PDB file of C-alpha atoms in Angstrom:
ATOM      1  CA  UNK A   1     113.590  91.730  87.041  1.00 56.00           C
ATOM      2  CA  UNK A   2     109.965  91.078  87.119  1.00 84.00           C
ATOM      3  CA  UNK A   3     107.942  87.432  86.097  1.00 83.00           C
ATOM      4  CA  UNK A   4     105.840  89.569  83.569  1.00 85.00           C
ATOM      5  CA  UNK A   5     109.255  91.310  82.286  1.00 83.00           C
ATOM      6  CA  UNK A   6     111.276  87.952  82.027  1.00 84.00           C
ATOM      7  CA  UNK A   7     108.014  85.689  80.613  1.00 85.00           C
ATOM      8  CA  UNK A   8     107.072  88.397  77.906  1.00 83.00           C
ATOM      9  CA  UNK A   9     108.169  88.032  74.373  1.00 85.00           C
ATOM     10  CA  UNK A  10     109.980  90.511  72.550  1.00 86.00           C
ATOM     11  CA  UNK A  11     106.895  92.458  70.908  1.00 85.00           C
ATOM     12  CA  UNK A  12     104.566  92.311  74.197  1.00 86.00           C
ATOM     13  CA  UNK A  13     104.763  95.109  76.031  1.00 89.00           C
ATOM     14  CA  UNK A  14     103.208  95.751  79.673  1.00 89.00           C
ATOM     15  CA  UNK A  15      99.854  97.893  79.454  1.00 89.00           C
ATOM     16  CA  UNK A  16      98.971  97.866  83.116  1.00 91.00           C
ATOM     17  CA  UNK A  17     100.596  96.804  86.247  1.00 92.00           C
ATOM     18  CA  UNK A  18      97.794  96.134  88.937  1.00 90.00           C
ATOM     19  CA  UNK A  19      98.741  96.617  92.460  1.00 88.00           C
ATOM     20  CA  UNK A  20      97.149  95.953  95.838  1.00 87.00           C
ATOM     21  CA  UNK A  21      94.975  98.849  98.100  1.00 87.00           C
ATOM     22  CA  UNK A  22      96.522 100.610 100.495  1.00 87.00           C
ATOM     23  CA  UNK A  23      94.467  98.815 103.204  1.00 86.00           C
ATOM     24  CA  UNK A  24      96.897  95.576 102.769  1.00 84.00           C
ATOM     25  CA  UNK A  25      99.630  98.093 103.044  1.00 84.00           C
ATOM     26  CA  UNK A  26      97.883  99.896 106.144  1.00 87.00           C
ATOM     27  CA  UNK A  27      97.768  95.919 107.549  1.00 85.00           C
ATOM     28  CA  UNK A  28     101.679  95.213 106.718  1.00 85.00           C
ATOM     29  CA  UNK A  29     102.665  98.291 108.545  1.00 87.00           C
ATOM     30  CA  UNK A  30     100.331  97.710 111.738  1.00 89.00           C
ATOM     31  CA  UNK A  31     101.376  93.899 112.170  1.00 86.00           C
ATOM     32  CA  UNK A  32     104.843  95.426 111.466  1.00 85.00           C
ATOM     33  CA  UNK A  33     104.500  98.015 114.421  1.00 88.00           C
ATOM     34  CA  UNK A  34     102.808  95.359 116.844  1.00 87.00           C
ATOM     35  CA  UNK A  35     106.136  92.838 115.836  1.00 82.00           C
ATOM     36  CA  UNK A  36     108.214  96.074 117.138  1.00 83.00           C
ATOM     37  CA  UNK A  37     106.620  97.069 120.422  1.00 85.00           C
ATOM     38  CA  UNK A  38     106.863  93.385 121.102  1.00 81.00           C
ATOM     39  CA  UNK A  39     110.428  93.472 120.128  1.00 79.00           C
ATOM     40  CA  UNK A  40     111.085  96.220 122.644  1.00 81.00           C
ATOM     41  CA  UNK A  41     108.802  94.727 125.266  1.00 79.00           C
ATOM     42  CA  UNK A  42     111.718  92.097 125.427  1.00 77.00           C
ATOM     43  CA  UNK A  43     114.264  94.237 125.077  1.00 76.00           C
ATOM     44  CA  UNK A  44     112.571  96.189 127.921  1.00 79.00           C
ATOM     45  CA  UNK A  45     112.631  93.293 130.083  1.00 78.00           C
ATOM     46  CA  UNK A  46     116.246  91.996 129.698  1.00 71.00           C
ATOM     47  CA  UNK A  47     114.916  89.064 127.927  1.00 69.00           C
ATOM     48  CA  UNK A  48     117.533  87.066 126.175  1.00 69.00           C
ATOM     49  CA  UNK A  49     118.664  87.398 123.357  1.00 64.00           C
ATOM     50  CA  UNK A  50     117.301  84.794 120.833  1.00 64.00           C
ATOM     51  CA  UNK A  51     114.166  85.934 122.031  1.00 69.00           C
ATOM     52  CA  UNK A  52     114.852  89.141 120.146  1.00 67.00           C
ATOM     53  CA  UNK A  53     114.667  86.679 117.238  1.00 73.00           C
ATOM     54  CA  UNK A  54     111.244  85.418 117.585  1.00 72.00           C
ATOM     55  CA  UNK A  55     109.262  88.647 116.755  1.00 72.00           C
ATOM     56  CA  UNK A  56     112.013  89.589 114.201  1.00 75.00           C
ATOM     57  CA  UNK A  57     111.253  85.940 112.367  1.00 78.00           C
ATOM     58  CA  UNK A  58     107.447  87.489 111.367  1.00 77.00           C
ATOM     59  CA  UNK A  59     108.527  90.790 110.104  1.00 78.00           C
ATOM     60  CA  UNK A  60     108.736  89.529 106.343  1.00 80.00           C
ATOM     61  CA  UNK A  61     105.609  87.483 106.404  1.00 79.00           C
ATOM     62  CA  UNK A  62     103.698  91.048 107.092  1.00 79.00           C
ATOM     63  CA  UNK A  63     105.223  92.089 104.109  1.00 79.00           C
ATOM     64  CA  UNK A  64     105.338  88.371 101.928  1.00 81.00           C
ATOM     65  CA  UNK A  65     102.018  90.418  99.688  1.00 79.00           C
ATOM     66  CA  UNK A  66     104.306  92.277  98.450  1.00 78.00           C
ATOM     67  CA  UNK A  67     106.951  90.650  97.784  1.00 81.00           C
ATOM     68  CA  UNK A  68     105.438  87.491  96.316  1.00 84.00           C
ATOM     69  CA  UNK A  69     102.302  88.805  94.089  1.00 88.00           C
ATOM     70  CA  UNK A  70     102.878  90.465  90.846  1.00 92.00           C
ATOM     71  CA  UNK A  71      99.947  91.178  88.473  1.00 93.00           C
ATOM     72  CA  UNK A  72      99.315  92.443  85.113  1.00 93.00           C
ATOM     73  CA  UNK A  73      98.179  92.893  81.898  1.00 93.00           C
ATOM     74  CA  UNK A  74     100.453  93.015  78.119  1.00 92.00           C
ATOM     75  CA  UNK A  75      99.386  93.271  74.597  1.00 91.00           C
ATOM     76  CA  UNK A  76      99.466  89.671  74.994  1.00 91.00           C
ATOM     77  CA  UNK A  77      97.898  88.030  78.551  1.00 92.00           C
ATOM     78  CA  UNK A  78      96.773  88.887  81.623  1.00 92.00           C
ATOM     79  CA  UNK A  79      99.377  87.673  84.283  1.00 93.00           C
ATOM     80  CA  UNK A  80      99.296  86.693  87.807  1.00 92.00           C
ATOM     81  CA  UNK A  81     102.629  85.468  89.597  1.00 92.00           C
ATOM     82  CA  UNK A  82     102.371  84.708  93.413  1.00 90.00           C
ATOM     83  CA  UNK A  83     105.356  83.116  95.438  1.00 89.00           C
ATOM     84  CA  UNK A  84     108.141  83.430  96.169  1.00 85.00           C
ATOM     85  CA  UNK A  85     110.269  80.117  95.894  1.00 86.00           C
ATOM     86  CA  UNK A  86     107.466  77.926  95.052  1.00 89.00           C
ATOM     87  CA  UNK A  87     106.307  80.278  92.263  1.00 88.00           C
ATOM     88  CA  UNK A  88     102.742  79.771  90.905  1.00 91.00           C
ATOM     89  CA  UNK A  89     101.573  81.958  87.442  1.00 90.00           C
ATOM     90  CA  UNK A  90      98.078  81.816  85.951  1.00 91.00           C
ATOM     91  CA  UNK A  91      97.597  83.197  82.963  1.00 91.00           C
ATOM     92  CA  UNK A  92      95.323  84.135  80.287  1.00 92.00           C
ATOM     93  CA  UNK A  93      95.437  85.287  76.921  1.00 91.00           C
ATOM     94  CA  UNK A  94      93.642  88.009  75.394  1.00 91.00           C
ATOM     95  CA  UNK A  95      91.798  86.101  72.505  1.00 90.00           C
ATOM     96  CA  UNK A  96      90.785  83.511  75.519  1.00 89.00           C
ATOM     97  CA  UNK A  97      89.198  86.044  77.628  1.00 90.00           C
ATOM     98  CA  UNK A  98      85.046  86.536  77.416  1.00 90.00           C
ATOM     99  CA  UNK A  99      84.063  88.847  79.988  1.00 90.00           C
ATOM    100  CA  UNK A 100      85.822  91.015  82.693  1.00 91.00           C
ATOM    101  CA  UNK A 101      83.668  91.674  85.781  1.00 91.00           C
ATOM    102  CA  UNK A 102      84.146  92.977  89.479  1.00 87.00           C
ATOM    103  CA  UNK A 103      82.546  92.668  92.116  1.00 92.00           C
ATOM    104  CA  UNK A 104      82.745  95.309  95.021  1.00 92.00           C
ATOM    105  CA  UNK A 105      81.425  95.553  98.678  1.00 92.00           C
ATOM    106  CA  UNK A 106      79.919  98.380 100.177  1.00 95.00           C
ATOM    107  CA  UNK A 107      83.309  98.516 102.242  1.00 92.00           C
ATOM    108  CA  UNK A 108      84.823  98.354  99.044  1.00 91.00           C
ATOM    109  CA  UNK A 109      82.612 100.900  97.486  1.00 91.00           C
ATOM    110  CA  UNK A 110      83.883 103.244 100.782  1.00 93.00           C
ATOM    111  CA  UNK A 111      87.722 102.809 100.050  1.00 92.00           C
ATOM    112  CA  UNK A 112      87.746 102.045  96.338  1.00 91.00           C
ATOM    113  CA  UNK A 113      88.563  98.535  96.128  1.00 93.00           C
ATOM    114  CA  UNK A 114      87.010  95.579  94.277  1.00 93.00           C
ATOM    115  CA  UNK A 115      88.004  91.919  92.765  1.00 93.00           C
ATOM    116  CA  UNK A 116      88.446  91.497  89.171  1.00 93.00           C
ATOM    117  CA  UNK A 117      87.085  88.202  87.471  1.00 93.00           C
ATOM    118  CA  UNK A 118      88.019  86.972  84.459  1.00 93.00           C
ATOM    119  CA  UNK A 119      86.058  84.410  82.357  1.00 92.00           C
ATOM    120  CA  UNK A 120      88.025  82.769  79.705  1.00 89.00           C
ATOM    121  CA  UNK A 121      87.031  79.988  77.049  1.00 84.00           C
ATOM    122  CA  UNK A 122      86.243  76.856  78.682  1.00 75.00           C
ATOM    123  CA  UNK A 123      86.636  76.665  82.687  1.00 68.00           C
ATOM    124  CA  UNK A 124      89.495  79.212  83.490  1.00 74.00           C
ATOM    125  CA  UNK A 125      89.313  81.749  84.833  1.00 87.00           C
ATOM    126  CA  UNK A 126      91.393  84.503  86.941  1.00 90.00           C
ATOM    127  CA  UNK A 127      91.043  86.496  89.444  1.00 91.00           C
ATOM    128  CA  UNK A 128      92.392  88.977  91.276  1.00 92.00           C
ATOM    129  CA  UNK A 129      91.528  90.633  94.841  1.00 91.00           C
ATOM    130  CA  UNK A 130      92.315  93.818  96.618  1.00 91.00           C
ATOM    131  CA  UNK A 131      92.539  96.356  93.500  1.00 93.00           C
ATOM    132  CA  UNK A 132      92.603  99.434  93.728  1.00 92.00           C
ATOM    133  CA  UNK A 133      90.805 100.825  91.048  1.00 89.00           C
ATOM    134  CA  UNK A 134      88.576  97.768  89.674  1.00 90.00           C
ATOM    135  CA  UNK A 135      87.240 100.481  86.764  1.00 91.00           C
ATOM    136  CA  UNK A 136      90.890 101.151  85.289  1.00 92.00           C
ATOM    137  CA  UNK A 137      91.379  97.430  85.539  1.00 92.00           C
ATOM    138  CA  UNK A 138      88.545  96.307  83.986  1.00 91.00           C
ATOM    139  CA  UNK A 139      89.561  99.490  81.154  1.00 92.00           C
ATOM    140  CA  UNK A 140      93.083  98.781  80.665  1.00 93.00           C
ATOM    141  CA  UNK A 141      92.028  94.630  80.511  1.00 93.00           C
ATOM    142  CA  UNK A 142      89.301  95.410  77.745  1.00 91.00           C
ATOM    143  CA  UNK A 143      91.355  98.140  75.895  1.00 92.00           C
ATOM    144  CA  UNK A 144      94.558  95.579  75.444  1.00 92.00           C
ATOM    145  CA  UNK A 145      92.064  93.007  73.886  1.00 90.00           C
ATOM    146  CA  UNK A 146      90.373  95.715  71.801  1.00 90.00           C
ATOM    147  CA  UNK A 147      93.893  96.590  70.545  1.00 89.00           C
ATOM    148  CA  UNK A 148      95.373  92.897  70.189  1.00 87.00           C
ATOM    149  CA  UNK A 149      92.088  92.501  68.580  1.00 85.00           C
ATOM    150  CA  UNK A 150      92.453  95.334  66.117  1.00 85.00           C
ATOM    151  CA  UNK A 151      95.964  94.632  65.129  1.00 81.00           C
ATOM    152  CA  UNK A 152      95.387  90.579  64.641  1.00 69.00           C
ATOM    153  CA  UNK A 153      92.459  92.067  62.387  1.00 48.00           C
ATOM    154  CA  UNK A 154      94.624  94.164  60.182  1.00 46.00           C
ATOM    155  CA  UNK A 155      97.371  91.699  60.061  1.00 44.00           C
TER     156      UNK A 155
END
């Protein structure tokens, strides 16, 4: 089960999930590939076998993006969890939050990618790189707190 799943309380729901491009993927796979020719170089070569081993060793760290960062956004917070064993969250919650920017490059402009800032109260702040969409981010971030806002004002 995911950080944001286990961490949430009973009434917070998820509103967004935000992933990373497809370039990081495009990366994982290539580094992936170049692990694999290497591992069949050596297997070419009758190399022995704990060689095999070496390029096998790097496989998950072309993948550890994936595994490791989860990112989101409830009725409640914005979330960030990256790690794996040594697990590190930042957080923010929506009446903490001032302003939610992005910035994006021109090679971002080209592939549709950006980073999402956060500002919150004080000196936090959060932010996340590689998205995907930075506009339905930066939506789905400012439509939670118009909604937490909305139903803290009517309760």
């Amino acid at each position: 089960m995911s950080y944001i799943a286990n961490s949430s309380l009973p009434e917070e729901e998820v509103c967004y999930r935000i992933g990373l491009h497809w370039l990081v993927w495009l990366a994982s796979i290539l580094v992936t590939l170049a692990l694999l020719a290497v591992l069949a170089a050596l297997l070419a070569y009758d190399v022995t076998v704990w060689l095999w081993a070496v390029p096998m060793i790097f496989i998950p760290f072309a993948w550890y993006p994936f595994i490791s960062l989860e990112r989101g956004v409830t009725t409640r917070r914005v979330v960030q969890k990256t790690g794996i064993f040594n697990v590190e969250t930042e957080e923010m919650q929506l009446p903490a939050l001032e302003t939610v920017e992005f910035e994006r490059s021109l090679l971002g402009h080209i592939f549709r990618y950006g980073t999402i800032e956060l500002t919150g109260r004080g000196v936090s702040d959060l932010r996340f790189e590689m998205v995907p969409d930075p506009y339905a981010v930066k939506k789905a971030v400012e439509r939670a707190q118009k909604t937490w806002r909305e139903g803290k004002g009517a309760g």
